[in-house]
Amino acid sequence: MELLRLDQVSYCYEKAEKNVLNNITCSFESGRLYCIKGSSGAGKSTLLSLIAGLDVPTSGNIFYEGTDITKMNRDDYRAGKIGVIFQSYNLLQNATAAENIMLSVNISGKRIGIDEVCILLSQVGIEQEKAKRKVLKLSGGEQQRVAIARAIAGGTPILAADEPTGNLDAENETAVMDIFKKLAHDMGKCVIVVTHSQNAASYADEILYLKDGGLAHENK
Amino acid sequence: MYILKNALKNLIRNKGRNAAILIIATLTLTVVTVSFSIQTLSSLAISHYKDSFGVQATLETNWEKIDKEHPPEQTVNEDGSITMEQNFGFIMPDAEEYANYADSQYVKQALYQASCAIYSDSLKQVDDNLQQGEEIIDLGDMTKDELMKFYMVSTDEELAEILGGREELEKVIDTKANSVGSLIGFTDLPLLNEFAAQQRKLEQGIFPQNLNECIVSNVFAEKNDLKPGDTISVSGPSKSLDKKEVTLTVVGIYGDYFNEATAATFGTSYGDIFTTYDTLMNTGFHYIDLTDAVFILKDADSVGAFEQELRAKGLNKYLSLVCSTEEYENNTKPLKNLSHIAEIFTILASTIGTAVLLFISFINVRERKYEIGVLRSMGMKKSNIAKGMICELLVMMLAAFAVSVLIGFVLVKPVASTLLDDPANVTISLPAISIAFSAGLAFALSIVSSSCAVLVVMRHEPMKILSERN
């Protein structure tokens, strides 16, 4: 079922001469895992931020279940429809891992107990003791996993991840990609992953390649 | 609820920055609370001074104006006499006119003193006069024959000319002989100069407060065998009109040291019987002289307006309202200056404190841009982020306010005691209005500093905030 559709989406940064994204048209369905690949600076993260509703296209539209997200309340869209895992994690540094997750869930209007949070964190490989530690005191890989847990915790229909395994070793990369796959295939989520990793891309149902501002399907 | 929880947690999370805000806010609010209290207390002291003393004003003859404007050539009566009005162009207002003048919004109180000679068959005279001592002359108590003898004239016309008219002569003719003293009515003790100067002192009983109460001198009491509680009956000075006696109760006896000192020169006045002004005016006696009248004005600034009102009510142009604002100004000027300085200090402290807090809040929000970006990326509404930040600042300001009020309570007494010349005039404590002002400022500071800073960041998209930070 089509969940998200990009229609002639272009984006140009302020004061830039050229569009970084050019008339991109594509759609994303529930229950599938997508990987977006491309060289550095190709616009992968930009595309993901437009999908996540963090910014608006210069032209074109993005539709969520047929509704243009620019016409929706984008705060509600971000809080309830899409979970984002940022390349630089974007966690509240002075808060604990558990607090980061609980706050994110609270923002989406739901409630979550500390026990559920601990279970969620253990699923991404964070022990209970570290759940109550300030994010600042966790390693890069651990922060990455807290960010994944935070995105999953909200139970949003879409999950967008920017290089989610960039700071993880092969073992943890496999574990995380397994979780994404399970979320897509077992729980019917639409998972979109931006990655350079060939291993991570191998989990995808569909691979999209971003080049010269355009998007192309890549055969697996 | 989660917004408040998160705000409270943020207070701990960012304790370093928040401590700086808390210290500056506490300092600002303490300075403002104390300086505003000083301003309020000095205003209270001024107001207390106004309430207690006011400005004294009297009606006095403007001789300079009379010299300039009133022609020396006046109408002369048939008998050749000239009245005071004919001579100088005015007569002093009587009690009724004074009462009319005193009925004004500018007058806090009117003080009067009046007197008239009293007569009694049952009381013995105590004062020296012409009849008892050759060197001592009291013209006011002389009969017509005595006056003719004194002025060495042989006809009524000649005497009338000297006395200022037929009317004055009639008065002399109608006045009874051998008064036992004077009945002096007063509205207020300060008008009794000899008592104020301790030349006369109440030695037994109380001052008259109610109708028909009086005090007499120790000499008079001794001569007439009077003690507090006794009554005396006296009549007025007019032979034809004051036939009825009035009974007064002696409520006190005063020692007269004034007469001891002046008797040799001016005669004595041991026969002065003091009563309330209302008692004297209610006796119905004739030939009562208003000897002193003072208006206590509410404010030194209202002197001009009051004089205008008096003119409109018909005050003679040769009479002027004279008031001594020197004492009032001397007493209130330092307080006014202090109040003014405290006001400037309050404004300065509020302004500087607000500016510093604004600056720190701005830096704070710039430093928290990343946090705001993260919250926005998670879908937290701008308004909720603002609410959270306002909550944090409100809690801090509440703490700063509580501490500043506590410090204010401790500081206001020693500071006010040092600055106010006569702190006994006012009760020194932290005025409620200062606490309210400080609370208002604390609230305004938290709203202005948080809203202003939040607005700066809220203009941007979350991605922009995060990318700038990253």
JSON list of N, CA and C in Angstrom, two decimals, chain A residues 49 54 73-76 78-79 86 88 90-95 99 103-104 106-107 150, chain B residues 2 6 9 13-14 370-371 374-382 461-464 466 470:
[
{"chain": "A", "resi": 49, "resn": "SER", "atom": "N", "xyz": [15.51, 14.44, 4.93]},
{"chain": "A", "resi": 49, "resn": "SER", "atom": "CA", "xyz": [14.94, 15.50, 5.79]},
{"chain": "A", "resi": 49, "resn": "SER", "atom": "C", "xyz": [13.64, 16.04, 5.19]},
{"chain": "A", "resi": 54, "resn": "LEU", "atom": "N", "xyz": [11.25, 17.80, 7.96]},
{"chain": "A", "resi": 54, "resn": "LEU", "atom": "CA", "xyz": [12.12, 18.74, 8.68]},
{"chain": "A", "resi": 54, "resn": "LEU", "atom": "C", "xyz": [12.34, 19.99, 7.85]},
{"chain": "A", "resi": 73, "resn": "ASN", "atom": "N", "xyz": [-0.26, 19.61, 9.57]},
{"chain": "A", "resi": 73, "resn": "ASN", "atom": "CA", "xyz": [0.55, 20.19, 10.63]},
{"chain": "A", "resi": 73, "resn": "ASN", "atom": "C", "xyz": [1.83, 19.36, 10.69]},
{"chain": "A", "resi": 74, "resn": "ARG", "atom": "N", "xyz": [2.94, 19.96, 10.30]},
{"chain": "A", "resi": 74, "resn": "ARG", "atom": "CA", "xyz": [4.17, 19.17, 10.17]},
{"chain": "A", "resi": 74, "resn": "ARG", "atom": "C", "xyz": [4.70, 18.71, 11.53]},
{"chain": "A", "resi": 75, "resn": "ASP", "atom": "N", "xyz": [4.35, 19.44, 12.59]},
{"chain": "A", "resi": 75, "resn": "ASP", "atom": "CA", "xyz": [4.75, 19.00, 13.94]},
{"chain": "A", "resi": 75, "resn": "ASP", "atom": "C", "xyz": [4.08, 17.66, 14.24]},
{"chain": "A", "resi": 76, "resn": "ASP", "atom": "N", "xyz": [2.77, 17.61, 13.92]},
{"chain": "A", "resi": 76, "resn": "ASP", "atom": "CA", "xyz": [2.03, 16.36, 14.16]},
{"chain": "A", "resi": 76, "resn": "ASP", "atom": "C", "xyz": [2.56, 15.23, 13.28]},
{"chain": "A", "resi": 78, "resn": "ARG", "atom": "N", "xyz": [5.63, 14.92, 12.14]},
{"chain": "A", "resi": 78, "resn": "ARG", "atom": "CA", "xyz": [6.93, 14.46, 12.68]},
{"chain": "A", "resi": 78, "resn": "ARG", "atom": "C", "xyz": [6.74, 13.65, 13.97]},
{"chain": "A", "resi": 79, "resn": "ALA", "atom": "N", "xyz": [5.78, 14.09, 14.75]},
{"chain": "A", "resi": 79, "resn": "ALA", "atom": "CA", "xyz": [5.59, 13.42, 16.05]},
{"chain": "A", "resi": 79, "resn": "ALA", "atom": "C", "xyz": [4.90, 12.07, 15.91]},
{"chain": "A", "resi": 86, "resn": "PHE", "atom": "N", "xyz": [18.97, 10.22, 12.96]},
{"chain": "A", "resi": 86, "resn": "PHE", "atom": "CA", "xyz": [19.89, 11.14, 12.29]},
{"chain": "A", "resi": 86, "resn": "PHE", "atom": "C", "xyz": [21.31, 10.56, 12.26]},
{"chain": "A", "resi": 88, "resn": "SER", "atom": "N", "xyz": [23.90, 12.24, 12.85]},
{"chain": "A", "resi": 88, "resn": "SER", "atom": "CA", "xyz": [24.62, 12.72, 14.05]},
{"chain": "A", "resi": 88, "resn": "SER", "atom": "C", "xyz": [23.77, 12.50, 15.31]},
{"chain": "A", "resi": 90, "resn": "ASN", "atom": "N", "xyz": [21.45, 13.33, 17.03]},
{"chain": "A", "resi": 90, "resn": "ASN", "atom": "CA", "xyz": [20.54, 14.39, 17.54]},
{"chain": "A", "resi": 90, "resn": "ASN", "atom": "C", "xyz": [19.78, 13.97, 18.78]},
{"chain": "A", "resi": 91, "resn": "LEU", "atom": "N", "xyz": [20.53, 13.60, 19.79]},
{"chain": "A", "resi": 91, "resn": "LEU", "atom": "CA", "xyz": [19.94, 13.27, 21.09]},
{"chain": "A", "resi": 91, "resn": "LEU", "atom": "C", "xyz": [20.16, 14.45, 22.04]},
{"chain": "A", "resi": 92, "resn": "LEU", "atom": "N", "xyz": [19.33, 14.52, 23.07]},
{"chain": "A", "resi": 92, "resn": "LEU", "atom": "CA", "xyz": [19.53, 15.57, 24.09]},
{"chain": "A", "resi": 92, "resn": "LEU", "atom": "C", "xyz": [20.70, 15.13, 24.97]},
{"chain": "A", "resi": 93, "resn": "GLN", "atom": "N", "xyz": [21.80, 15.83, 24.83]},
{"chain": "A", "resi": 93, "resn": "GLN", "atom": "CA", "xyz": [23.05, 15.40, 25.43]},
{"chain": "A", "resi": 93, "resn": "GLN", "atom": "C", "xyz": [23.03, 15.33, 26.96]},
{"chain": "A", "resi": 94, "resn": "ASN", "atom": "N", "xyz": [22.29, 16.26, 27.58]},
{"chain": "A", "resi": 94, "resn": "ASN", "atom": "CA", "xyz": [22.28, 16.30, 29.04]},
{"chain": "A", "resi": 94, "resn": "ASN", "atom": "C", "xyz": [21.24, 15.38, 29.67]},
{"chain": "A", "resi": 95, "resn": "ALA", "atom": "N", "xyz": [20.42, 14.77, 28.80]},
{"chain": "A", "resi": 95, "resn": "ALA", "atom": "CA", "xyz": [19.39, 13.87, 29.32]},
{"chain": "A", "resi": 95, "resn": "ALA", "atom": "C", "xyz": [19.90, 12.43, 29.23]},
{"chain": "A", "resi": 99, "resn": "GLU", "atom": "N", "xyz": [15.44, 9.04, 29.21]},
{"chain": "A", "resi": 99, "resn": "GLU", "atom": "CA", "xyz": [14.70, 10.30, 29.12]},
{"chain": "A", "resi": 99, "resn": "GLU", "atom": "C", "xyz": [14.50, 10.73, 27.67]},
{"chain": "A", "resi": 103, "resn": "LEU", "atom": "N", "xyz": [10.74, 11.22, 26.36]},
{"chain": "A", "resi": 103, "resn": "LEU", "atom": "CA", "xyz": [10.32, 12.55, 25.91]},
{"chain": "A", "resi": 103, "resn": "LEU", "atom": "C", "xyz": [9.77, 12.48, 24.48]},
{"chain": "A", "resi": 104, "resn": "SER", "atom": "N", "xyz": [10.48, 11.71, 23.64]},
{"chain": "A", "resi": 104, "resn": "SER", "atom": "CA", "xyz": [10.04, 11.57, 22.24]},
{"chain": "A", "resi": 104, "resn": "SER", "atom": "C", "xyz": [8.63, 10.95, 22.18]},
{"chain": "A", "resi": 106, "resn": "ASN", "atom": "N", "xyz": [6.41, 11.00, 24.62]},
{"chain": "A", "resi": 106, "resn": "ASN", "atom": "CA", "xyz": [5.47, 11.98, 25.20]},
{"chain": "A", "resi": 106, "resn": "ASN", "atom": "C", "xyz": [5.06, 13.04, 24.17]},
{"chain": "A", "resi": 107, "resn": "ILE", "atom": "N", "xyz": [6.02, 13.45, 23.37]},
{"chain": "A", "resi": 107, "resn": "ILE", "atom": "CA", "xyz": [5.73, 14.48, 22.35]},
{"chain": "A", "resi": 107, "resn": "ILE", "atom": "C", "xyz": [4.68, 13.96, 21.37]},
{"chain": "A", "resi": 150, "resn": "ARG", "atom": "N", "xyz": [14.86, 5.35, 20.02]},
{"chain": "A", "resi": 150, "resn": "ARG", "atom": "CA", "xyz": [13.94, 6.49, 20.13]},
{"chain": "A", "resi": 150, "resn": "ARG", "atom": "C", "xyz": [12.99, 6.55, 18.91]},
{"chain": "B", "resi": 2, "resn": "TYR", "atom": "N", "xyz": [4.14, 16.70, 30.75]},
{"chain": "B", "resi": 2, "resn": "TYR", "atom": "CA", "xyz": [5.52, 16.31, 30.44]},
{"chain": "B", "resi": 2, "resn": "TYR", "atom": "C", "xyz": [6.37, 17.56, 30.19]},
{"chain": "B", "resi": 6, "resn": "ASN", "atom": "N", "xyz": [9.73, 18.09, 32.08]},
{"chain": "B", "resi": 6, "resn": "ASN", "atom": "CA", "xyz": [10.97, 18.27, 31.33]},
{"chain": "B", "resi": 6, "resn": "ASN", "atom": "C", "xyz": [11.63, 19.60, 31.70]},
{"chain": "B", "resi": 9, "resn": "LYS", "atom": "N", "xyz": [13.35, 19.18, 34.96]},
{"chain": "B", "resi": 9, "resn": "LYS", "atom": "CA", "xyz": [14.58, 18.40, 34.78]},
{"chain": "B", "resi": 9, "resn": "LYS", "atom": "C", "xyz": [15.66, 19.25, 34.13]},
{"chain": "B", "resi": 13, "resn": "ARG", "atom": "N", "xyz": [19.58, 19.84, 34.62]},
{"chain": "B", "resi": 13, "resn": "ARG", "atom": "CA", "xyz": [20.49, 19.48, 33.53]},
{"chain": "B", "resi": 13, "resn": "ARG", "atom": "C", "xyz": [21.42, 20.64, 33.18]},
{"chain": "B", "resi": 14, "resn": "ASN", "atom": "N", "xyz": [20.85, 21.86, 33.19]},
{"chain": "B", "resi": 14, "resn": "ASN", "atom": "CA", "xyz": [21.66, 23.03, 32.82]},
{"chain": "B", "resi": 14, "resn": "ASN", "atom": "C", "xyz": [21.98, 23.88, 34.04]},
{"chain": "B", "resi": 370, "resn": "TYR", "atom": "N", "xyz": [20.50, 23.69, 19.68]},
{"chain": "B", "resi": 370, "resn": "TYR", "atom": "CA", "xyz": [20.56, 22.27, 19.30]},
{"chain": "B", "resi": 370, "resn": "TYR", "atom": "C", "xyz": [19.40, 21.51, 19.95]},
{"chain": "B", "resi": 371, "resn": "GLU", "atom": "N", "xyz": [19.23, 21.77, 21.27]},
{"chain": "B", "resi": 371, "resn": "GLU", "atom": "CA", "xyz": [18.16, 21.10, 22.02]},
{"chain": "B", "resi": 371, "resn": "GLU", "atom": "C", "xyz": [16.80, 21.44, 21.39]},
{"chain": "B", "resi": 374, "resn": "VAL", "atom": "N", "xyz": [16.41, 19.54, 18.18]},
{"chain": "B", "resi": 374, "resn": "VAL", "atom": "CA", "xyz": [16.09, 18.13, 18.42]},
{"chain": "B", "resi": 374, "resn": "VAL", "atom": "C", "xyz": [14.62, 17.98, 18.77]},
{"chain": "B", "resi": 375, "resn": "LEU", "atom": "N", "xyz": [14.17, 18.85, 19.68]},
{"chain": "B", "resi": 375, "resn": "LEU", "atom": "CA", "xyz": [12.76, 18.77, 20.10]},
{"chain": "B", "resi": 375, "resn": "LEU", "atom": "C", "xyz": [11.83, 19.04, 18.93]},
{"chain": "B", "resi": 376, "resn": "ARG", "atom": "N", "xyz": [12.22, 20.03, 18.11]},
{"chain": "B", "resi": 376, "resn": "ARG", "atom": "CA", "xyz": [11.38, 20.35, 16.95]},
{"chain": "B", "resi": 376, "resn": "ARG", "atom": "C", "xyz": [11.39, 19.17, 15.95]},
{"chain": "B", "resi": 377, "resn": "SER", "atom": "N", "xyz": [12.55, 18.53, 15.79]},
{"chain": "B", "resi": 377, "resn": "SER", "atom": "CA", "xyz": [12.62, 17.42, 14.84]},
{"chain": "B", "resi": 377, "resn": "SER", "atom": "C", "xyz": [11.77, 16.25, 15.31]},
{"chain": "B", "resi": 378, "resn": "MET", "atom": "N", "xyz": [11.57, 16.17, 16.62]},
{"chain": "B", "resi": 378, "resn": "MET", "atom": "CA", "xyz": [10.72, 15.09, 17.17]},
{"chain": "B", "resi": 378, "resn": "MET", "atom": "C", "xyz": [9.25, 15.48, 17.10]},
{"chain": "B", "resi": 379, "resn": "GLY", "atom": "N", "xyz": [8.98, 16.67, 16.63]},
{"chain": "B", "resi": 379, "resn": "GLY", "atom": "CA", "xyz": [7.58, 17.10, 16.45]},
{"chain": "B", "resi": 379, "resn": "GLY", "atom": "C", "xyz": [7.04, 17.94, 17.60]},
{"chain": "B", "resi": 380, "resn": "MET", "atom": "N", "xyz": [7.90, 18.39, 18.49]},
{"chain": "B", "resi": 380, "resn": "MET", "atom": "CA", "xyz": [7.39, 19.22, 19.59]},
{"chain": "B", "resi": 380, "resn": "MET", "atom": "C", "xyz": [7.02, 20.60, 19.04]},
{"chain": "B", "resi": 381, "resn": "LYS", "atom": "N", "xyz": [5.84, 21.04, 19.40]},
{"chain": "B", "resi": 381, "resn": "LYS", "atom": "CA", "xyz": [5.36, 22.32, 18.85]},
{"chain": "B", "resi": 381, "resn": "LYS", "atom": "C", "xyz": [6.16, 23.48, 19.44]},
{"chain": "B", "resi": 382, "resn": "LYS", "atom": "N", "xyz": [6.27, 24.54, 18.60]},
{"chain": "B", "resi": 382, "resn": "LYS", "atom": "CA", "xyz": [7.00, 25.72, 19.05]},
{"chain": "B", "resi": 382, "resn": "LYS", "atom": "C", "xyz": [6.42, 26.24, 20.37]},
{"chain": "B", "resi": 461, "resn": "GLU", "atom": "N", "xyz": [13.46, 26.72, 10.58]},
{"chain": "B", "resi": 461, "resn": "GLU", "atom": "CA", "xyz": [13.04, 25.33, 10.45]},
{"chain": "B", "resi": 461, "resn": "GLU", "atom": "C", "xyz": [13.97, 24.47, 11.30]},
{"chain": "B", "resi": 462, "resn": "PRO", "atom": "N", "xyz": [13.47, 23.33, 11.85]},
{"chain": "B", "resi": 462, "resn": "PRO", "atom": "CA", "xyz": [14.32, 22.50, 12.70]},
{"chain": "B", "resi": 462, "resn": "PRO", "atom": "C", "xyz": [15.61, 22.05, 12.00]},
{"chain": "B", "resi": 463, "resn": "MET", "atom": "N", "xyz": [15.49, 21.74, 10.69]},
{"chain": "B", "resi": 463, "resn": "MET", "atom": "CA", "xyz": [16.67, 21.26, 9.97]},
{"chain": "B", "resi": 463, "resn": "MET", "atom": "C", "xyz": [17.77, 22.32, 9.96]},
{"chain": "B", "resi": 464, "resn": "LYS", "atom": "N", "xyz": [17.30, 23.60, 9.83]},
{"chain": "B", "resi": 464, "resn": "LYS", "atom": "CA", "xyz": [18.25, 24.70, 9.76]},
{"chain": "B", "resi": 464, "resn": "LYS", "atom": "C", "xyz": [18.94, 24.87, 11.13]},
{"chain": "B", "resi": 466, "resn": "LEU", "atom": "N", "xyz": [19.38, 22.58, 13.36]},
{"chain": "B", "resi": 466, "resn": "LEU", "atom": "CA", "xyz": [20.29, 21.47, 13.58]},
{"chain": "B", "resi": 466, "resn": "LEU", "atom": "C", "xyz": [21.54, 21.56, 12.71]},
{"chain": "B", "resi": 470, "resn": "ASN", "atom": "N", "xyz": [25.18, 21.68, 13.89]},
{"chain": "B", "resi": 470, "resn": "ASN", "atom": "CA", "xyz": [26.10, 20.61, 13.49]},
{"chain": "B", "resi": 470, "resn": "ASN", "atom": "C", "xyz": [27.32, 21.20, 12.78]}
]
